[in-house]
Amino acid sequence: MAEELVRMERISKYFGRVQALNDVTLSVQRSEIVGLLGDNGAGKSTLIKILSGALRADSGEIFLRGQKVEMRTTTDAIAHGIETIYQDSALVTQLSIARNLFLGREPVKSPRLFNRLDQKSMNKAAGELLRRVGITKNIPSTTPISALSGGERQSVAIARAMHFESDLIILDEPTNNLGVEETKGVLRFVRSARDSGHSCIFIAHNIYHVFQVVDRIIVLRRGKKVADYIDPKKTTIEEVEQIITGMALDPNS
Amino acid sequence: MSSQVSPATKPLPASSSPGSRGVFRAFVAAPEFGPFVLLILEVIVFTVRTPAFLSPGNIGNLLAFTPELGMITLGMTLLMTSGEFDLSVGSVFGFAPVVMWTLYNTHTTSLEAGFLIALVVAAIIGFANGWFVTRLRIPSFLVTLGMLLVVRGTALYITDGFPQRTWTTKSALTKIIVGEISLGDLRIYASLLWFILFAVISGYVLTETKAGNWIQASGGNPEAARARGVRVAPTKMTLFILTAVISAYAGITSSIRVSAANPNSGTSYELEVIAMVVIGGTALTGGRGTIIGTVLGVLILRTMRNGIVLIGVPGLAYNIFIGAIILGMMALHSGLERRHRSGT
Ligand SMILES: Nc1ncnc2c1ncn2[C@@H]1O[C@H](COP(=O)(O)OP(=O)(O)O)[C@@H](O)[C@H]1O
Ligand SMILES: [Mg+2]
């Protein structure tokens, strides 16, 4: 068995009287791509927001490489190497693509003169990254984010996660609003993440996309984990759909 | 919100704007273009109406006070780009020279020590502004409005409302800050050179450095910036302090030039300064700022004030023109932004 990277243990979360998560335990190994499936409102986004520090659980614990950690803010999570890409990606729309990619980790060049930005290398790296995530249209890295489409913005956020080599990259419905090429870019990226030793949690509406790239599928239903360790190579899409809708039980249980 | 080409996002000539047409288009689309055209128009109209406008005497006049307001606008531009602003600059402008000259005139300290103490006091005022805004999360409008009253009140209280004498010194410091320089018929002050130097430094910091990236990100999307490790609160704090110190320096400059430290001086400068900054294309809501635009904004309003008096429009009508310029420029900037967002 590979090394365990993240373990969320017995997580519960209420929103008022709605129980969004009920005693959910989830673990991700190093270099593992986990697909998180479930109907709308099943609690997928809530679960990963707790992992990324955007929400706090009412009960439960998070372990990173066996150490208990507190994810109080998104900054904590990023510092721990957990990068999340939301639909509404966290970019500064006034700044250029390159400046967003390197925000907070800007390369500077000498003579430093109040930390002079190395804009040439920023723009060059940005251009290469954009091609890797499938933005084939020739968009200069100096373009402000506000001039990009929703899909392009998402690709920029993905490019950022790729470049800074986070240990765990969480993608919550990253292919919504994306064009065909951009979607292919995201799927290619998820596959390549495994090869380069990163882990991923991949949430997507399109179950075919999930089947194409993940090692393991977890299913949430009404806040409870109803299936884990589903191997997409040994299971059909129909079987998984039945588990999601509650018409069948976890084949492993 | 901006989609305008800000200095930070201007395409590199080498990589993305082939030929002079590309450079020209980028120039026209830049937020500084409108203010630039307006300034040229002003100069043409005033020169045609009265040739005295371009006389060395008048240009010297125009350039005497301009650096003093101009210095404040530099700090304000950086601060506004980071998403905050400061209404207490005019009060600090009046208060700092009062502190310096009171210390000197009462033989409490040397002039140089008084100068440094006045700047430190200003830094403390800036720190207090920043502390209330970043720690207590009170909007900068309210914090700096309060500070405006506290600082102005203090200046009036310690002077009983009377100006402080400033002419009993031959210190080298006053020469360095605002000594007169003759260039042929044109007489300028050293403060103009300091203003140019400060403008170049702040323009460089805003567009070319890591700090500039942080300033823009702090104003553009503070949550996203913080999540990436940008230290938003310290960035704003630094800019509040910088703005207060540069306002104090400008006030001291002014007090030496006019030989009086009047506790009332600087009254309502905050509005004129903010007007200059937004006319230049810096967003009131933060995230986007331009020092070049601000310098143009300063020149536009100073030239307007100087020119309409010269051509015989009653000075009292000045505000009509200023108001019209602000409204016109805001309409232009928002129009440019919308056009850019729709992808043309
Ligand atoms: N901020 C919130 N306030 C109140 N209820 C919420 C909030 N976020 C999610 N919920 C509720 O929690 C449940 C799980 O939502 P979510 O995690 O977004 O599901 P999913 O991402 O699987 O579609 C839903 O019933 C949803 O209405
Ligand atoms: Mg969701």
PDB file of C-alpha atoms in Angstrom, chain B residues 105-314:
ATOM      1  CA  ASN B 105      11.059  78.431  17.436  1.00  0.00           C
ATOM      2  CA  THR B 106      10.791  77.450  21.103  1.00  0.00           C
ATOM      3  CA  HIS B 107      14.480  76.361  20.970  1.00  0.00           C
ATOM      4  CA  THR B 108      13.389  72.858  21.964  1.00  0.00           C
ATOM      5  CA  THR B 109      15.298  71.190  19.144  1.00  0.00           C
ATOM      6  CA  SER B 110      17.419  72.044  16.148  1.00  0.00           C
ATOM      7  CA  LEU B 111      15.621  72.500  12.855  1.00  0.00           C
ATOM      8  CA  GLU B 112      16.907  69.160  11.570  1.00  0.00           C
ATOM      9  CA  ALA B 113      15.723  67.319  14.677  1.00  0.00           C
ATOM     10  CA  GLY B 114      12.370  69.106  14.452  1.00  0.00           C
ATOM     11  CA  PHE B 115      12.105  67.993  10.842  1.00  0.00           C
ATOM     12  CA  LEU B 116      12.724  64.363  11.749  1.00  0.00           C
ATOM     13  CA  ILE B 117      10.343  64.508  14.705  1.00  0.00           C
ATOM     14  CA  ALA B 118       7.602  65.956  12.474  1.00  0.00           C
ATOM     15  CA  LEU B 119       8.061  63.072  10.019  1.00  0.00           C
ATOM     16  CA  VAL B 120       7.992  60.522  12.833  1.00  0.00           C
ATOM     17  CA  VAL B 121       4.794  62.064  14.203  1.00  0.00           C
ATOM     18  CA  ALA B 122       3.305  61.779  10.716  1.00  0.00           C
ATOM     19  CA  ALA B 123       4.393  58.133  10.558  1.00  0.00           C
ATOM     20  CA  ILE B 124       2.577  57.531  13.842  1.00  0.00           C
ATOM     21  CA  ILE B 125      -0.564  59.164  12.423  1.00  0.00           C
ATOM     22  CA  GLY B 126      -0.298  56.904   9.360  1.00  0.00           C
ATOM     23  CA  PHE B 127       0.237  53.896  11.588  1.00  0.00           C
ATOM     24  CA  ALA B 128      -2.869  54.790  13.594  1.00  0.00           C
ATOM     25  CA  ASN B 129      -4.912  55.076  10.383  1.00  0.00           C
ATOM     26  CA  GLY B 130      -3.605  51.710   9.227  1.00  0.00           C
ATOM     27  CA  TRP B 131      -4.208  50.095  12.581  1.00  0.00           C
ATOM     28  CA  PHE B 132      -7.851  51.156  12.756  1.00  0.00           C
ATOM     29  CA  VAL B 133      -8.435  50.048   9.166  1.00  0.00           C
ATOM     30  CA  THR B 134      -6.591  46.713   9.145  1.00  0.00           C
ATOM     31  CA  ARG B 135      -7.018  45.613  12.754  1.00  0.00           C
ATOM     32  CA  LEU B 136     -10.428  46.952  13.688  1.00  0.00           C
ATOM     33  CA  ARG B 137     -11.698  46.647  10.100  1.00  0.00           C
ATOM     34  CA  ILE B 138     -13.247  50.105  10.106  1.00  0.00           C
ATOM     35  CA  PRO B 139     -13.612  51.571   6.608  1.00  0.00           C
ATOM     36  CA  SER B 140     -10.812  53.985   5.754  1.00  0.00           C
ATOM     37  CA  PHE B 141     -13.392  56.693   4.977  1.00  0.00           C
ATOM     38  CA  LEU B 142     -14.485  56.811   8.620  1.00  0.00           C
ATOM     39  CA  VAL B 143     -11.050  56.281  10.160  1.00  0.00           C
ATOM     40  CA  THR B 144      -9.326  58.987   8.162  1.00  0.00           C
ATOM     41  CA  LEU B 145     -12.270  61.381   8.496  1.00  0.00           C
ATOM     42  CA  GLY B 146     -11.840  61.073  12.248  1.00  0.00           C
ATOM     43  CA  MET B 147      -8.105  61.523  11.899  1.00  0.00           C
ATOM     44  CA  LEU B 148      -8.629  64.603   9.712  1.00  0.00           C
ATOM     45  CA  LEU B 149     -10.486  66.263  12.594  1.00  0.00           C
ATOM     46  CA  VAL B 150      -8.120  65.097  15.330  1.00  0.00           C
ATOM     47  CA  VAL B 151      -4.988  66.271  13.512  1.00  0.00           C
ATOM     48  CA  ARG B 152      -6.426  69.589  12.338  1.00  0.00           C
ATOM     49  CA  GLY B 153      -7.797  70.223  15.815  1.00  0.00           C
ATOM     50  CA  THR B 154      -4.411  69.500  17.361  1.00  0.00           C
ATOM     51  CA  ALA B 155      -2.667  71.884  14.951  1.00  0.00           C
ATOM     52  CA  LEU B 156      -5.117  74.664  15.820  1.00  0.00           C
ATOM     53  CA  TYR B 157      -4.933  73.910  19.543  1.00  0.00           C
ATOM     54  CA  ILE B 158      -1.149  74.013  19.900  1.00  0.00           C
ATOM     55  CA  THR B 159      -0.856  77.229  17.846  1.00  0.00           C
ATOM     56  CA  ASP B 160      -4.003  78.968  19.135  1.00  0.00           C
ATOM     57  CA  GLY B 161      -4.770  79.266  15.442  1.00  0.00           C
ATOM     58  CA  PHE B 162      -1.782  81.523  14.704  1.00  0.00           C
ATOM     59  CA  PRO B 163       0.827  80.831  12.001  1.00  0.00           C
ATOM     60  CA  GLN B 164       4.335  79.923  13.154  1.00  0.00           C
ATOM     61  CA  ARG B 165       7.292  82.027  12.015  1.00  0.00           C
ATOM     62  CA  THR B 166       9.663  80.233   9.657  1.00  0.00           C
ATOM     63  CA  TRP B 167      12.020  82.874   8.325  1.00  0.00           C
ATOM     64  CA  THR B 168      14.637  82.988  11.053  1.00  0.00           C
ATOM     65  CA  THR B 169      16.741  80.157   9.691  1.00  0.00           C
ATOM     66  CA  LYS B 170      19.498  79.827   7.161  1.00  0.00           C
ATOM     67  CA  SER B 171      19.678  76.050   7.557  1.00  0.00           C
ATOM     68  CA  ALA B 172      20.978  74.018   4.625  1.00  0.00           C
ATOM     69  CA  LEU B 173      17.985  71.747   5.101  1.00  0.00           C
ATOM     70  CA  THR B 174      15.590  74.384   3.783  1.00  0.00           C
ATOM     71  CA  LYS B 175      17.799  74.821   0.693  1.00  0.00           C
ATOM     72  CA  ILE B 176      17.825  71.096   0.034  1.00  0.00           C
ATOM     73  CA  ILE B 177      14.059  70.797   0.402  1.00  0.00           C
ATOM     74  CA  VAL B 178      12.918  73.830  -1.511  1.00  0.00           C
ATOM     75  CA  GLY B 179      15.862  76.015  -2.544  1.00  0.00           C
ATOM     76  CA  GLU B 180      15.390  78.219  -5.615  1.00  0.00           C
ATOM     77  CA  ILE B 181      17.050  77.215  -8.868  1.00  0.00           C
ATOM     78  CA  SER B 182      17.348  79.458 -11.925  1.00  0.00           C
ATOM     79  CA  LEU B 183      17.283  77.942 -15.399  1.00  0.00           C
ATOM     80  CA  GLY B 184      17.686  81.014 -17.608  1.00  0.00           C
ATOM     81  CA  ASP B 185      14.479  83.025 -17.132  1.00  0.00           C
ATOM     82  CA  LEU B 186      12.743  80.110 -15.458  1.00  0.00           C
ATOM     83  CA  ARG B 187      12.920  79.986 -11.666  1.00  0.00           C
ATOM     84  CA  ILE B 188      11.959  76.680 -10.096  1.00  0.00           C
ATOM     85  CA  TYR B 189      12.258  75.159  -6.639  1.00  0.00           C
ATOM     86  CA  ALA B 190      14.219  72.080  -5.605  1.00  0.00           C
ATOM     87  CA  SER B 191      10.886  70.587  -4.571  1.00  0.00           C
ATOM     88  CA  LEU B 192      10.130  70.014  -8.256  1.00  0.00           C
ATOM     89  CA  LEU B 193      13.173  67.771  -8.530  1.00  0.00           C
ATOM     90  CA  TRP B 194      12.173  65.884  -5.392  1.00  0.00           C
ATOM     91  CA  PHE B 195       8.675  65.435  -6.796  1.00  0.00           C
ATOM     92  CA  ILE B 196      10.056  64.023 -10.056  1.00  0.00           C
ATOM     93  CA  LEU B 197      12.329  61.670  -8.138  1.00  0.00           C
ATOM     94  CA  PHE B 198       9.492  60.483  -5.867  1.00  0.00           C
ATOM     95  CA  ALA B 199       7.216  60.014  -8.887  1.00  0.00           C
ATOM     96  CA  VAL B 200       9.791  57.890 -10.708  1.00  0.00           C
ATOM     97  CA  ILE B 201      10.360  55.751  -7.619  1.00  0.00           C
ATOM     98  CA  SER B 202       6.678  55.218  -6.904  1.00  0.00           C
ATOM     99  CA  GLY B 203       5.913  54.463 -10.552  1.00  0.00           C
ATOM    100  CA  TYR B 204       8.747  51.942 -10.573  1.00  0.00           C
ATOM    101  CA  VAL B 205       7.619  50.322  -7.336  1.00  0.00           C
ATOM    102  CA  LEU B 206       4.016  50.028  -8.527  1.00  0.00           C
ATOM    103  CA  THR B 207       4.700  48.450 -11.901  1.00  0.00           C
ATOM    104  CA  GLU B 208       8.066  46.714 -11.656  1.00  0.00           C
ATOM    105  CA  THR B 209       8.403  45.259  -8.175  1.00  0.00           C
ATOM    106  CA  LYS B 210       7.002  42.530  -6.015  1.00  0.00           C
ATOM    107  CA  ALA B 211       5.636  45.178  -3.660  1.00  0.00           C
ATOM    108  CA  GLY B 212       3.717  46.684  -6.578  1.00  0.00           C
ATOM    109  CA  ASN B 213       2.177  43.325  -7.373  1.00  0.00           C
ATOM    110  CA  TRP B 214       1.095  43.009  -3.749  1.00  0.00           C
ATOM    111  CA  ILE B 215      -0.356  46.518  -3.706  1.00  0.00           C
ATOM    112  CA  GLN B 216      -2.490  45.818  -6.776  1.00  0.00           C
ATOM    113  CA  ALA B 217      -3.546  42.389  -5.536  1.00  0.00           C
ATOM    114  CA  SER B 218      -4.478  43.774  -2.092  1.00  0.00           C
ATOM    115  CA  GLY B 219      -6.846  46.213  -3.729  1.00  0.00           C
ATOM    116  CA  GLY B 220      -8.091  43.903  -6.464  1.00  0.00           C
ATOM    117  CA  ASN B 221      -9.044  40.777  -4.535  1.00  0.00           C
ATOM    118  CA  PRO B 222      -7.787  40.809  -0.952  1.00  0.00           C
ATOM    119  CA  GLU B 223      -9.152  37.343  -0.141  1.00  0.00           C
ATOM    120  CA  ALA B 224      -7.421  35.723  -3.088  1.00  0.00           C
ATOM    121  CA  ALA B 225      -4.250  37.678  -2.395  1.00  0.00           C
ATOM    122  CA  ARG B 226      -4.186  36.614   1.250  1.00  0.00           C
ATOM    123  CA  ALA B 227      -4.732  32.989   0.274  1.00  0.00           C
ATOM    124  CA  ARG B 228      -1.629  33.185  -1.922  1.00  0.00           C
ATOM    125  CA  GLY B 229       0.468  34.448   0.964  1.00  0.00           C
ATOM    126  CA  VAL B 230       0.326  38.161   0.155  1.00  0.00           C
ATOM    127  CA  ARG B 231       0.545  40.079   3.421  1.00  0.00           C
ATOM    128  CA  VAL B 232      -2.389  42.378   2.738  1.00  0.00           C
ATOM    129  CA  ALA B 233      -2.611  44.165   6.102  1.00  0.00           C
ATOM    130  CA  PRO B 234       1.103  45.017   6.359  1.00  0.00           C
ATOM    131  CA  THR B 235       1.031  46.207   2.750  1.00  0.00           C
ATOM    132  CA  LYS B 236      -1.816  48.615   3.501  1.00  0.00           C
ATOM    133  CA  MET B 237      -0.232  49.644   6.773  1.00  0.00           C
ATOM    134  CA  THR B 238       3.003  50.562   5.006  1.00  0.00           C
ATOM    135  CA  LEU B 239       1.086  52.654   2.479  1.00  0.00           C
ATOM    136  CA  PHE B 240      -0.877  54.515   5.162  1.00  0.00           C
ATOM    137  CA  ILE B 241       2.419  55.399   6.828  1.00  0.00           C
ATOM    138  CA  LEU B 242       4.031  56.365   3.526  1.00  0.00           C
ATOM    139  CA  THR B 243       1.097  58.595   2.578  1.00  0.00           C
ATOM    140  CA  ALA B 244       1.164  60.401   5.924  1.00  0.00           C
ATOM    141  CA  VAL B 245       4.946  60.902   5.821  1.00  0.00           C
ATOM    142  CA  ILE B 246       4.949  62.219   2.272  1.00  0.00           C
ATOM    143  CA  SER B 247       2.055  64.564   3.122  1.00  0.00           C
ATOM    144  CA  ALA B 248       4.061  65.847   6.070  1.00  0.00           C
ATOM    145  CA  TYR B 249       7.095  66.334   3.867  1.00  0.00           C
ATOM    146  CA  ALA B 250       4.959  68.220   1.336  1.00  0.00           C
ATOM    147  CA  GLY B 251       3.554  70.436   4.089  1.00  0.00           C
ATOM    148  CA  ILE B 252       7.028  71.216   5.398  1.00  0.00           C
ATOM    149  CA  THR B 253       8.147  72.047   1.858  1.00  0.00           C
ATOM    150  CA  SER B 254       5.224  74.420   1.515  1.00  0.00           C
ATOM    151  CA  SER B 255       5.849  76.096   4.869  1.00  0.00           C
ATOM    152  CA  ILE B 256       9.459  76.864   3.933  1.00  0.00           C
ATOM    153  CA  ARG B 257       8.522  78.162   0.484  1.00  0.00           C
ATOM    154  CA  VAL B 258       5.804  80.546   1.718  1.00  0.00           C
ATOM    155  CA  SER B 259       7.650  81.346   4.972  1.00  0.00           C
ATOM    156  CA  ALA B 260       4.732  80.448   7.205  1.00  0.00           C
ATOM    157  CA  ALA B 261       3.472  77.363   8.999  1.00  0.00           C
ATOM    158  CA  ASN B 262      -0.225  78.027   9.068  1.00  0.00           C
ATOM    159  CA  PRO B 263      -2.252  75.523  11.126  1.00  0.00           C
ATOM    160  CA  ASN B 264      -5.055  75.919   8.574  1.00  0.00           C
ATOM    161  CA  SER B 265      -2.988  75.149   5.522  1.00  0.00           C
ATOM    162  CA  GLY B 266      -3.886  72.042   3.569  1.00  0.00           C
ATOM    163  CA  THR B 267      -7.592  72.393   4.318  1.00  0.00           C
ATOM    164  CA  SER B 268      -9.636  70.401   1.763  1.00  0.00           C
ATOM    165  CA  TYR B 269      -6.546  69.247  -0.104  1.00  0.00           C
ATOM    166  CA  GLU B 270      -7.727  65.663   0.399  1.00  0.00           C
ATOM    167  CA  LEU B 271     -10.530  66.134  -2.105  1.00  0.00           C
ATOM    168  CA  GLU B 272      -8.352  67.822  -4.692  1.00  0.00           C
ATOM    169  CA  VAL B 273      -5.736  65.087  -4.304  1.00  0.00           C
ATOM    170  CA  ILE B 274      -8.279  62.278  -4.684  1.00  0.00           C
ATOM    171  CA  ALA B 275      -9.732  64.080  -7.703  1.00  0.00           C
ATOM    172  CA  MET B 276      -6.289  64.267  -9.323  1.00  0.00           C
ATOM    173  CA  VAL B 277      -5.683  60.577  -8.688  1.00  0.00           C
ATOM    174  CA  VAL B 278      -8.988  59.365 -10.145  1.00  0.00           C
ATOM    175  CA  ILE B 279      -8.790  61.711 -13.130  1.00  0.00           C
ATOM    176  CA  GLY B 280      -5.511  59.987 -13.965  1.00  0.00           C
ATOM    177  CA  GLY B 281      -7.218  56.607 -14.145  1.00  0.00           C
ATOM    178  CA  THR B 282      -6.594  55.033 -10.738  1.00  0.00           C
ATOM    179  CA  ALA B 283      -9.674  53.153  -9.541  1.00  0.00           C
ATOM    180  CA  LEU B 284     -11.366  54.474  -6.399  1.00  0.00           C
ATOM    181  CA  THR B 285     -12.245  50.872  -5.576  1.00  0.00           C
ATOM    182  CA  GLY B 286      -8.657  49.639  -5.746  1.00  0.00           C
ATOM    183  CA  GLY B 287      -6.741  47.090  -7.771  1.00  0.00           C
ATOM    184  CA  ARG B 288      -5.631  49.401 -10.530  1.00  0.00           C
ATOM    185  CA  GLY B 289      -3.410  52.441 -10.295  1.00  0.00           C
ATOM    186  CA  THR B 290      -1.153  54.507 -12.478  1.00  0.00           C
ATOM    187  CA  ILE B 291       1.473  57.010 -11.370  1.00  0.00           C
ATOM    188  CA  ILE B 292       1.799  58.426 -14.892  1.00  0.00           C
ATOM    189  CA  GLY B 293      -1.960  59.046 -14.890  1.00  0.00           C
ATOM    190  CA  THR B 294      -1.746  60.692 -11.491  1.00  0.00           C
ATOM    191  CA  VAL B 295       1.000  63.067 -12.609  1.00  0.00           C
ATOM    192  CA  LEU B 296      -1.182  63.956 -15.604  1.00  0.00           C
ATOM    193  CA  GLY B 297      -4.138  64.457 -13.258  1.00  0.00           C
ATOM    194  CA  VAL B 298      -2.073  66.811 -11.105  1.00  0.00           C
ATOM    195  CA  LEU B 299      -0.989  68.821 -14.143  1.00  0.00           C
ATOM    196  CA  ILE B 300      -4.543  68.926 -15.529  1.00  0.00           C
ATOM    197  CA  LEU B 301      -6.038  70.440 -12.383  1.00  0.00           C
ATOM    198  CA  ARG B 302      -3.123  72.789 -11.635  1.00  0.00           C
ATOM    199  CA  THR B 303      -3.048  74.006 -15.233  1.00  0.00           C
ATOM    200  CA  MET B 304      -6.794  74.531 -15.151  1.00  0.00           C
ATOM    201  CA  ARG B 305      -6.608  76.605 -11.995  1.00  0.00           C
ATOM    202  CA  ASN B 306      -3.720  78.657 -13.321  1.00  0.00           C
ATOM    203  CA  GLY B 307      -5.108  79.063 -16.843  1.00  0.00           C
ATOM    204  CA  ILE B 308      -8.664  80.123 -16.130  1.00  0.00           C
ATOM    205  CA  VAL B 309      -7.435  82.892 -13.875  1.00  0.00           C
ATOM    206  CA  LEU B 310      -5.000  84.026 -16.576  1.00  0.00           C
ATOM    207  CA  ILE B 311      -7.660  84.175 -19.290  1.00  0.00           C
ATOM    208  CA  GLY B 312      -9.922  86.170 -16.998  1.00  0.00           C
ATOM    209  CA  VAL B 313     -12.492  83.652 -15.803  1.00  0.00           C
ATOM    210  CA  PRO B 314     -13.296  84.499 -12.175  1.00  0.00           C
TER     211      PRO B 314
END
